[in-house]
Coordinates of N, CA, C and O in Angstrom, one line a residue:
M1 N -17.5 -12.3 24.1 CA -17.3 -11.1 23.6 C -18.1 -10.8 22.4 O -18.4 -11.4 21.6
K2 N -18.5 -9.3 22.4 CA -19.3 -9.0 21.3 C -18.7 -9.0 20.0 O -17.6 -8.5 19.8
N3 N -19.3 -9.4 18.9 CA -18.8 -9.2 17.7 C -18.6 -7.8 17.3 O -19.6 -7.0 17.5
Q4 N -17.5 -7.7 16.5 CA -17.3 -6.3 16.0 C -18.1 -5.9 14.9 O -18.1 -6.8 13.9
S5 N -18.3 -4.9 14.6 CA -19.1 -4.4 13.3 C -18.9 -2.9 13.1 O -18.1 -2.2 14.0
Y6 N -19.4 -2.4 12.0 CA -19.3 -0.9 11.9 C -20.0 -0.1 13.0 O -19.3 1.0 13.3
K7 N -20.9 -0.5 13.5 CA -21.6 0.2 14.6 C -20.9 0.3 15.9 O -21.1 1.2 16.5
N8 N -20.1 -0.7 16.0 CA -19.4 -0.7 17.3 C -18.0 -0.6 17.5 O -17.3 -0.9 18.3
H9 N -17.2 -0.3 16.3 CA -15.9 -0.4 16.3 C -15.1 0.7 16.8 O -13.9 0.6 17.1
E10 N -15.7 1.7 16.9 CA -15.2 2.9 17.6 C -15.0 2.7 19.1 O -15.7 2.2 19.9
R11 N -13.9 3.3 19.6 CA -13.5 3.1 21.0 C -13.4 4.5 21.6 O -12.7 5.5 21.2
H12 N -14.2 4.6 22.8 CA -14.1 6.0 23.6 C -13.7 5.6 24.9 O -14.1 4.5 25.5
V13 N -12.8 6.4 25.6 CA -12.1 6.0 26.9 C -13.0 7.2 27.7 O -12.7 8.5 27.7
P14 N -13.9 6.8 28.6 CA -14.8 7.7 29.2 C -14.0 8.6 30.0 O -14.3 9.9 30.2
A15 N -12.8 8.3 30.7 CA -12.3 9.0 31.6 C -11.5 10.3 31.0 O -11.4 11.3 31.4
F16 N -11.0 9.9 29.6 CA -10.5 10.9 28.6 C -11.5 11.7 28.1 O -11.6 13.1 28.2
H17 N -12.4 11.1 27.3 CA -13.2 11.7 26.5 C -14.4 12.5 27.2 O -14.8 13.7 26.6
F18 N -14.9 12.0 28.2 CA -16.0 12.6 28.7 C -15.6 13.2 30.2 O -16.5 13.9 30.8
F19 N -14.4 13.2 30.5 CA -14.1 13.8 32.1 C -12.8 14.8 31.8 O -13.0 15.9 31.9
L20 N -11.6 14.2 31.4 CA -10.4 15.2 31.4 C -10.7 16.2 30.3 O -10.1 17.3 30.6
V21 N -11.1 15.8 29.1 CA -11.1 17.0 28.1 C -12.1 18.0 28.6 O -11.5 19.2 28.6
P22 N -13.2 17.7 28.9 CA -14.2 18.8 29.5 C -13.8 19.6 30.6 O -13.6 21.0 30.8
L23 N -13.1 18.8 31.5 CA -12.4 19.4 32.8 C -11.3 20.3 32.4 O -11.3 21.5 32.9
S24 N -10.5 20.1 31.5 CA -9.5 21.1 31.0 C -10.1 22.2 30.3 O -9.6 23.3 30.7
F25 N -11.1 22.3 29.6 CA -11.8 23.5 29.1 C -12.4 24.1 30.2 O -12.4 25.4 30.2
A26 N -13.0 23.4 31.1 CA -13.5 24.2 32.3 C -12.6 25.0 33.1 O -12.7 26.1 33.6
I27 N -11.3 24.3 33.1 CA -10.2 25.1 34.0 C -9.8 26.4 33.0 O -9.4 27.4 33.7
V28 N -9.8 26.3 31.7 CA -9.4 27.4 31.0 C -10.4 28.6 31.1 O -10.2 29.6 31.3
A29 N -11.6 28.2 31.2 CA -12.8 29.0 31.3 C -12.7 29.6 32.7 O -13.0 30.9 32.7
A30 N -12.6 28.9 33.8 CA -12.3 29.4 35.0 C -11.2 30.3 35.1 O -11.3 31.3 35.9
A31 N -10.2 30.1 34.4 CA -9.0 31.0 34.4 C -9.4 32.2 33.9 O -9.0 33.3 34.4
F32 N -10.2 32.4 32.8 CA -10.6 33.7 32.3 C -11.4 34.4 33.0 O -11.6 35.6 33.2
V33 N -12.3 33.6 33.8 CA -13.2 34.2 34.8 C -12.4 34.9 35.9 O -12.8 36.1 36.3
Y34 N -11.5 34.2 36.5 CA -10.7 34.9 37.3 C -10.0 36.1 36.9 O -9.9 37.1 37.6
L35 N -9.4 36.1 35.7 CA -8.8 37.2 35.1 C -9.8 38.5 35.1 O -9.4 39.4 35.4
F36 N -11.0 38.1 34.7 CA -12.2 39.1 34.5 C -12.4 39.7 35.9 O -12.4 41.0 36.0
V37 N -12.4 38.8 36.9 CA -12.8 39.2 38.4 C -11.7 40.0 38.9 O -12.0 41.3 39.3
T38 N -10.4 39.5 38.8 CA -9.3 40.3 39.3 C -9.1 41.7 38.7 O -8.8 42.6 39.2
N39 N -9.4 41.7 37.5 CA -9.3 43.0 36.6 C -10.4 44.0 37.2 O -10.2 45.2 37.3
M40 N -11.7 43.6 37.4 CA -12.8 44.3 37.9 C -12.4 44.8 39.3 O -12.8 45.9 39.7
L41 N -11.6 43.9 40.0 CA -11.5 44.6 41.5 C -10.1 45.2 41.6 O -9.7 45.8 42.6
G42 N -9.4 45.4 40.6 CA -8.2 46.0 40.3 C -7.1 45.5 41.1 O -6.1 46.0 41.4
I43 N -7.2 44.1 41.3 CA -6.2 43.4 41.7 C -5.0 43.0 40.6 O -5.3 43.1 39.4
S44 N -3.8 42.8 41.0 CA -2.7 42.4 40.0 C -3.2 41.4 39.1 O -3.7 40.4 39.6
L45 N -2.9 41.6 37.9 CA -3.3 40.6 36.9 C -2.1 39.5 36.6 O -2.3 38.6 35.9
F46 N -1.1 39.6 37.5 CA 0.1 38.7 37.4 C -0.5 37.2 37.5 O -0.3 36.3 36.6
M47 N -1.1 36.9 38.7 CA -1.6 35.7 38.9 C -2.6 35.1 38.0 O -2.5 33.8 37.6
S48 N -3.5 35.9 37.7 CA -4.7 35.3 36.7 C -4.1 35.2 35.3 O -4.5 34.2 34.7
S49 N -3.0 35.9 35.0 CA -2.4 35.7 33.6 C -1.6 34.4 33.6 O -1.6 33.7 32.5
L50 N -0.8 34.2 34.9 CA -0.2 32.9 35.0 C -1.0 31.8 34.9 O -0.8 30.7 34.2
L51 N -2.3 31.8 35.4 CA -3.2 30.8 35.6 C -3.7 30.6 34.1 O -3.9 29.3 33.6
I52 N -4.0 31.6 33.4 CA -4.3 31.4 31.9 C -3.3 30.6 31.1 O -3.6 29.7 30.4
L53 N -2.0 31.0 31.3 CA -1.0 30.4 30.5 C -0.7 29.0 31.0 O -0.6 28.1 30.2
M54 N -1.0 28.7 32.3 CA -0.9 27.4 32.8 C -1.9 26.6 32.2 O -1.8 25.3 31.9
S55 N -3.1 27.0 32.2 CA -4.4 26.1 31.7 C -4.3 25.8 30.1 O -4.6 24.8 29.8
F56 N -3.8 27.0 29.5 CA -3.6 26.8 28.2 C -2.6 25.7 27.8 O -2.7 24.8 26.9
S57 N -1.5 25.7 28.6 CA -0.4 24.8 28.5 C -0.8 23.3 28.8 O -0.5 22.5 28.2
M58 N -1.7 23.3 29.7 CA -2.2 21.9 30.1 C -3.2 21.4 29.0 O -2.9 20.2 28.6
V59 N -3.9 22.3 28.5 CA -4.7 21.7 27.4 C -4.0 21.3 26.2 O -4.2 20.4 25.4
M60 N -2.9 22.3 25.7 CA -2.2 22.0 24.7 C -1.3 20.6 24.9 O -1.2 19.8 24.0
T61 N -0.9 20.3 26.0 CA -0.1 19.2 26.4 C -0.9 18.0 26.3 O -0.7 16.9 25.7
L62 N -2.4 18.1 26.8 CA -3.2 17.0 26.5 C -3.4 16.5 25.3 O -3.4 15.3 24.8
F63 N -3.7 17.6 24.3 CA -3.9 17.3 23.0 C -2.6 16.8 22.1 O -2.7 16.0 21.3
F64 N -1.5 17.4 22.4 CA -0.3 16.9 21.8 C 0.1 15.5 22.3 O 0.4 14.6 21.2
I65 N 0.0 15.2 23.4 CA 0.2 13.8 23.9 C -0.9 13.0 23.2 O -0.4 11.8 22.7
R66 N -2.0 13.2 23.0 CA -3.0 12.3 22.3 C -2.7 12.2 21.0 O -2.7 11.2 20.2
Q67 N -2.2 13.3 20.1 CA -1.9 13.3 18.7 C -0.6 12.4 18.6 O -0.6 11.5 17.7
F68 N 0.4 12.6 19.5 CA 1.7 11.7 19.5 C 1.3 10.2 19.5 O 1.8 9.5 18.7
V69 N 0.5 10.0 20.5 CA 0.1 8.5 20.8 C -0.8 7.9 19.6 O -0.4 6.8 19.2
C70 N -1.5 8.8 19.0 CA -2.2 8.3 17.8 C -1.4 8.2 16.7 O -1.5 7.1 15.8
K71 N -0.2 8.9 16.4 CA 0.6 8.8 15.3 C 1.4 7.4 15.4 O 1.6 6.7 14.6
V72 N 1.7 7.2 16.8 CA 2.4 5.9 16.9 C 1.6 4.8 16.8 O 2.1 3.9 16.1
Q73 N 0.2 4.8 17.1 CA -0.8 3.8 16.8 C -0.9 3.6 15.2 O -0.9 2.6 14.9
D74 N -0.8 4.7 14.5 CA -1.0 4.5 13.1 C 0.1 3.8 12.5 O 0.0 3.0 11.6
R75 N 1.4 4.1 13.0 CA 2.6 3.4 12.5 C 2.6 2.0 12.8 O 3.0 1.1 12.0
V76 N 1.9 1.6 14.0 CA 2.0 0.1 14.5 C 1.0 -0.6 13.5 O 1.3 -1.5 13.0
I77 N -0.1 0.0 13.3 CA -1.2 -0.5 12.5 C -0.7 -0.5 11.0 O -0.9 -1.8 10.6
R78 N 0.0 0.3 10.4 CA 0.6 0.2 9.2 C 1.6 -1.1 9.3 O 1.6 -1.9 8.2
A79 N 2.5 -1.1 10.3 CA 3.4 -2.3 10.2 C 2.6 -3.6 10.4 O 2.9 -4.5 9.7
E80 N 1.6 -3.7 11.2 CA 0.9 -5.1 11.3 C 0.3 -5.2 10.0 O 0.3 -6.5 9.8
E81 N -0.4 -4.4 9.4 CA -1.1 -4.8 8.1 C -0.3 -5.0 7.0 O -0.5 -5.8 6.2
N82 N 1.0 -4.3 7.1 CA 1.9 -4.7 6.0 C 2.6 -6.1 6.2 O 2.6 -6.8 5.4
L83 N 2.7 -6.6 7.5 CA 3.2 -7.8 7.7 C 2.0 -9.0 7.4 O 2.3 -10.0 6.6
R84 N 0.7 -8.4 7.6 CA -0.3 -9.5 7.4 C -0.4 -9.6 5.9 O -0.5 -10.8 5.3
H85 N -0.4 -8.5 5.1 CA -0.4 -8.6 3.7 C 1.0 -9.3 3.1 O 0.8 -10.2 2.1
F86 N 2.0 -9.2 3.6 CA 3.2 -9.8 3.3 C 3.1 -11.3 3.4 O 3.4 -12.2 2.7
V87 N 2.6 -11.8 4.7 CA 2.2 -13.1 5.0 C 1.6 -13.8 3.9 O 1.7 -15.0 3.5
M88 N 0.4 -13.1 3.5 CA -0.6 -13.7 2.5 C 0.1 -13.5 1.1 O -0.5 -14.5 0.3
T89 N 0.8 -12.6 0.6 CA 1.1 -12.6 -0.7 C 2.5 -12.4 -1.0 O 3.0 -12.4 -2.1
R90 N 3.5 -12.4 -0.1 CA 4.8 -12.1 -0.2 C 5.2 -10.8 -0.8 O 6.3 -10.6 -1.4
R91 N 4.2 -9.9 -0.6 CA 4.4 -8.5 -1.2 C 3.9 -7.5 -0.1 O 3.0 -7.8 0.7
L92 N 4.6 -6.4 0.0 CA 4.2 -5.3 0.9 C 2.8 -4.7 0.5 O 2.5 -4.9 -0.8
L93 N 2.3 -4.1 1.4 CA 1.0 -3.4 1.0 C 1.2 -2.3 -0.1 O 2.6 -1.7 -0.3
N94 N 0.3 -2.1 -1.0 CA 0.4 -1.0 -2.1 C 0.7 0.2 -1.4 O 0.0 0.7 -0.6
P95 N 1.9 0.9 -1.8 CA 2.2 2.3 -1.2 C 1.0 3.3 -1.6 O 1.3 4.6 -0.9
N96 N 0.3 3.1 -2.6 CA -0.8 4.2 -2.7 C -1.9 4.1 -1.6 O -2.7 5.0 -1.6
L97 N -1.8 3.2 -0.8 CA -2.9 3.1 0.1 C -2.6 4.1 1.3 O -1.5 4.3 1.8
T98 N -3.5 4.8 1.7 CA -3.3 5.9 2.6 C -3.5 5.3 4.0 O -4.0 4.1 4.3
I99 N -2.9 5.9 5.1 CA -3.0 5.5 6.4 C -4.4 5.3 6.8 O -4.7 4.3 7.6
D100 N -5.3 6.2 6.5 CA -6.7 6.0 6.8 C -7.4 4.8 6.2 O -8.1 4.1 6.8
Q101 N -6.8 4.5 4.9 CA -7.4 3.2 4.4 C -6.8 2.0 5.0 O -7.6 1.0 5.1
I102 N -5.5 2.0 5.4 CA -4.8 0.8 6.2 C -5.6 0.6 7.3 O -5.8 -0.5 7.8
I103 N -5.9 1.7 8.1 CA -6.7 1.5 9.5 C -7.9 0.9 9.3 O -8.5 0.0 10.0
A104 N -8.7 1.4 8.2 CA -9.8 0.7 8.0 C -9.9 -0.8 7.5 O -10.6 -1.6 8.0
L105 N -8.8 -0.8 6.8 CA -8.6 -2.4 6.4 C -8.2 -3.4 7.4 O -8.5 -4.6 7.2
R106 N -7.8 -2.9 8.5 CA -7.3 -3.7 9.6 C -8.5 -4.5 10.2 O -8.3 -5.5 10.9
F107 N -9.7 -4.0 10.0 CA -10.9 -4.6 10.5 C -11.5 -5.8 9.7 O -12.2 -6.5 10.1
A108 N -10.9 -5.8 8.4 CA -11.3 -6.9 7.5 C -10.9 -8.2 7.9 O -9.8 -8.3 8.3
S109 N -11.6 -9.2 7.7 CA -11.3 -10.8 8.0 C -10.3 -11.1 6.8 O -10.1 -10.3 5.9
D110 N -9.4 -12.0 7.1 CA -8.3 -12.5 6.1 C -9.0 -12.7 4.8 O -8.5 -12.6 3.8
D111 N -10.2 -13.3 4.8 CA -10.9 -13.6 3.6 C -11.3 -12.4 2.8 O -11.3 -12.6 1.4
E112 N -11.4 -11.3 3.3 CA -11.9 -10.1 2.5 C -10.6 -9.0 2.4 O -10.8 -8.3 1.5
F113 N -9.7 -9.4 3.1 CA -8.5 -8.4 3.3 C -7.8 -7.9 1.9 O -7.8 -6.9 1.4
L114 N -7.4 -9.0 1.0 CA -6.8 -8.8 -0.1 C -7.6 -8.2 -1.2 O -7.2 -7.1 -1.8
M115 N -8.9 -8.6 -1.3 CA -9.9 -8.0 -2.2 C -10.1 -6.6 -1.9 O -10.0 -5.7 -2.8
L116 N -10.3 -6.3 -0.7 CA -10.5 -4.9 0.0 C -9.2 -3.9 -0.2 O -9.2 -2.7 -0.6
C117 N -8.1 -4.7 -0.3 CA -6.8 -3.8 -0.5 C -6.9 -3.3 -2.0 O -6.5 -2.0 -2.2
E118 N -7.2 -4.2 -2.8 CA -7.2 -3.9 -4.2 C -8.1 -2.8 -4.5 O -7.9 -2.0 -5.3
K119 N -9.2 -3.2 -4.0 CA -10.5 -2.4 -4.3 C -10.2 -0.9 -3.8 O -10.5 0.0 -4.4
A120 N -9.7 -0.9 -2.6 CA -9.4 0.5 -1.9 C -8.4 1.3 -2.9 O -8.6 2.6 -3.0
V121 N -7.4 0.8 -3.4 CA -6.4 1.4 -4.2 C -7.3 1.8 -5.6 O -7.1 3.0 -6.0
K122 N -7.9 0.8 -6.3 CA -8.6 0.9 -7.7 C -9.5 2.1 -7.5 O -9.7 3.0 -8.4
E123 N -10.5 2.2 -6.5 CA -11.5 2.9 -6.4 C -11.4 4.2 -5.4 O -12.1 4.9 -5.3
N124 N -10.1 4.4 -4.9 CA -9.8 5.3 -3.9 C -10.9 5.4 -3.0 O -11.5 6.5 -2.7
L125 N -11.2 4.1 -2.2 CA -12.3 4.1 -1.1 C -11.9 4.9 0.1 O -10.8 4.9 0.4
S126 N -12.9 5.5 0.6 CA -12.6 6.3 1.9 C -12.5 5.2 3.0 O -13.0 4.0 2.9
S127 N -12.1 5.5 4.0 CA -11.9 4.6 5.2 C -13.5 4.1 5.7 O -13.7 3.1 5.8
K128 N -14.6 5.1 5.5 CA -15.9 4.6 5.8 C -16.4 3.6 4.8 O -17.1 2.7 5.2
D129 N -16.0 3.9 3.5 CA -16.6 3.0 2.4 C -15.9 1.6 2.7 O -16.5 0.7 2.4
I130 N -14.5 1.6 3.0 CA -14.1 0.3 3.3 C -14.6 -0.4 4.4 O -15.0 -1.6 4.3
K131 N -15.0 0.3 5.7 CA -15.5 -0.4 6.7 C -16.9 -0.7 6.3 O -17.4 -1.9 6.8
L132 N -17.7 0.1 5.5 CA -19.1 -0.3 5.1 C -19.1 -1.6 4.1 O -20.0 -2.4 4.2
A133 N -18.0 -1.9 3.3 CA -17.8 -3.1 2.5 C -17.4 -4.2 3.3 O -17.6 -5.4 2.6
I134 N -16.9 -4.1 4.4 CA -16.6 -5.4 5.2 C -17.8 -6.1 5.7 O -18.6 -5.6 6.2
R135 N -17.6 -7.4 5.2 CA -18.9 -8.5 5.6 C -18.5 -9.1 6.8 O -19.4 -9.3 7.7
N136 N -17.2 -9.5 7.0 CA -16.9 -10.3 8.2 C -15.7 -9.6 8.8 O -14.6 -9.6 8.4
W137 N -16.1 -8.9 10.0 CA -15.1 -8.2 10.8 C -14.2 -9.1 11.6 O -14.8 -10.1 12.2
R138 N -13.0 -8.7 11.7 CA -12.2 -9.5 12.5 C -12.7 -9.4 13.9 O -13.2 -8.4 14.2
S139 N -12.4 -10.5 14.7 CA -12.9 -10.3 16.1 C -12.5 -9.3 17.0 O -11.3 -8.7 16.6
D140 N -13.2 -9.0 18.1 CA -12.9 -7.9 19.0 C -11.4 -7.8 19.5 O -11.0 -6.6 20.0
H141 N -10.8 -8.9 19.9 CA -9.5 -8.9 20.4 C -8.3 -8.3 19.6 O -7.2 -8.0 20.1
H142 N -8.8 -7.9 18.4 CA -7.8 -7.2 17.5 C -7.8 -5.7 17.7 O -6.9 -5.1 17.2
R143 N -8.7 -5.4 18.6 CA -8.7 -3.9 18.7 C -7.5 -3.5 19.5 O -7.2 -4.1 20.3
V144 N -7.2 -2.1 19.2 CA -6.2 -1.3 20.0 C -6.9 -0.7 21.1 O -7.8 -0.1 20.9

């Protein structure tokens, strides 16, 4: 397995990011083209209006589902990292840590985790700054 690092830690799902999302927008565009054509031909706009509503509904559903799943993932990460911190210190994570900071901290090895938790709170580090400060990334099997 490839070692995880700042350069390769992001994950893209090709079928979602490069197929489903562009396809959804193409369907919305096609629905508007159909509306324009039916309007120009003097055909009833009911069907084309319905297609626009359905295509917008599909795109909104796609993005809401993605948003809901990411929110659940954030909660799982917060719980995992809270447990990790508790096992190491017998204390929960500092409540001043933001979810973005906690998500970034999950990539840190156990050797750096506690130090970076403290530094993130004291210096209000961004998630990017935390990731750049990590010297030893946790192995790839910890990725979600």
